Amino acid sequence: MNLTELNRIATAMVAPGKGILAADESSGTIKKRFDAIGVESTETNRRDYREMLFRSNEAMSQYISGVILYDETIWQTAADGTPLIKLIESSGAIPGIKVDEGTQGLPMCPGELVTVGLDKLAERLKKYYERGARFAKWRAVIDIGSGIPSMTAIGVNAHALARYAALCQAAQIVPIVEPEVLMDGDHDIDRCYDVTQRVLNKTFQELRVQRVALEGMVLKPNMAISGKKCTKQASVEEVAEKTIRLLKACVPAAVPGIAFLSGGQSDEEATAHLNAMHKLGPLPWGLTFSYGRALQAAPQKAWSGKAENVAAGQRAFSHRARMNGLASKGEWQSSLEKKAA
Ligand code: 5MM
């Protein structure tokens, strides 16, 4: 393992002004997104949509440091025969790959999940590296509810995340470690804080036990945030203050970067939260976005599966990428959104 090179890639993934495009929706998830805009989820439509994003020159060259791909996408070619991964490389962004194989019910733990995909992962990583992937992603899902999460679910998911991360580094691939505490419930921000703290502490404990080099990874956490159904929604300032307090308590400074998931926040909330956190600096790690929905909802709507809407879709994507790029430096203002509208 060349740790200097892993650290160089991880640092580039969280460079100020840039962040990661999470375009790794699995077949089921992309179908849901396409259903919402009335587009059939065929291989060609998925290719056309992602080609539109990767050919958005302004976004890709100025605000996107890396793209997380799904297995289908990394092997796909654009309409003119250029491999999609080459479009990403030629824009200057780093290609990455989702390597988990989704979740399964955790035995003896009703309502809880464990992420799977470790079998044959070493062989798969080798092929992805040859194809050009320089980082990978594995997402663990922790739900908050009555009596959950259990320490069992937190423990097995942390163990799998660390197994994955160690295999990545051995294959010269930077692991994005994503333990997502869902924001779907009616819990308040303090419950999210407590659960996320337990999850992060356990995850870093496992990473150390399994000898993962913290300098060669990126953490992709949720923010400390109120559940969607909570009657008392925390303000932008409270989310920023509590998230930074939590991360400072749990994430060693040896980690080069933290790139948040958006988790179902609105586009503008996700941007405002990241921006507010940068107002609380200086911070010990790079801090940016790795958004899926908060970067793609607008371009999906603008595109709606029509070739004549490609330019509009690219404008919508570039706008969100620019707003989040500014937020990753604490330079975003809500008036910039209004001007664009
Ligand atoms: C883009 O969505 C990713 C893949 O999800 P599935 O495996 O469920 O299809 C997802 O892991 C995503 O990278 C993260 O959850 C962050 O995305 P959001 O939309 O929460 O920013």
GROMACS .gro file of C-alpha atoms and ligand atoms in nm, residues 22-30 33 68 98 100 102 137 139 178 180 220 260-264 290-296, ligand 1:
model
   52
   22ALA     CA    1  -2.288   1.062  -0.549
   23ALA     CA    2  -2.426   0.916  -0.873
   24ASP     CA    3  -2.417   0.555  -0.752
   25GLU     CA    4  -2.790   0.488  -0.728
   26SER     CA    5  -2.849   0.116  -0.750
   27SER     CA    6  -3.105  -0.011  -1.005
   28GLY     CA    7  -3.393   0.010  -0.756
   29THR     CA    8  -3.307   0.363  -0.642
   30ILE     CA    9  -3.256   0.511  -0.989
   33ARG     CA   10  -3.588   0.873  -0.912
   68ILE     CA   11  -1.921   0.778  -0.716
   98LYS     CA   12  -1.986   0.192  -0.492
  100ASP     CA   13  -2.136  -0.256  -0.126
  102GLY     CA   14  -2.694  -0.332  -0.051
  137LYS     CA   15  -1.781   0.371  -0.118
  139ARG     CA   16  -2.278   0.261   0.303
  178GLU     CA   17  -2.030   0.591   0.511
  180GLU     CA   18  -2.553   0.672   0.762
  220LYS     CA   19  -1.914   1.027   0.475
  260PHE     CA   20  -2.150   1.471   0.405
  261LEU     CA   21  -2.445   1.282   0.263
  262SER     CA   22  -2.762   1.490   0.221
  263GLY     CA   23  -2.996   1.217   0.350
  264GLY     CA   24  -3.324   1.369   0.230
  290SER     CA   25  -2.092   1.404  -0.119
  291TYR     CA   26  -2.453   1.459  -0.210
  292GLY     CA   27  -2.680   1.240  -0.418
  293ARG     CA   28  -3.031   1.379  -0.399
  294ALA     CA   29  -2.933   1.735  -0.302
  295LEU     CA   30  -2.720   1.764  -0.618
  296GLN     CA   31  -2.940   1.571  -0.858
  3425MM     C1   32  -2.688   0.806  -0.465
  3425MM     O1   33  -2.743   0.717  -0.369
  3425MM     C2   34  -2.649   0.626  -0.313
  3425MM     C3   35  -2.684   0.485  -0.342
  3425MM     O2   36  -2.800   0.446  -0.274
  3425MM     P1   37  -2.862   0.299  -0.296
  3425MM     O3   38  -2.757   0.200  -0.268
  3425MM     O4   39  -2.975   0.297  -0.194
  3425MM     O5   40  -2.913   0.292  -0.434
  3425MM     C4   41  -2.636   0.654  -0.162
  3425MM     O6   42  -2.551   0.564  -0.096
  3425MM     C5   43  -2.581   0.792  -0.149
  3425MM     O7   44  -2.449   0.796  -0.196
  3425MM     C6   45  -2.578   0.840  -0.006
  3425MM     O8   46  -2.688   0.796   0.069
  3425MM     C7   47  -2.581   0.992  -0.010
  3425MM     O9   48  -2.686   1.034  -0.093
  3425MM     P2   49  -2.787   1.145  -0.044
  3425MM    O10   50  -2.898   1.145  -0.143
  3425MM    O11   51  -2.830   1.103   0.096
  3425MM    O12   52  -2.705   1.272  -0.044
   0.00000   0.00000   0.00000
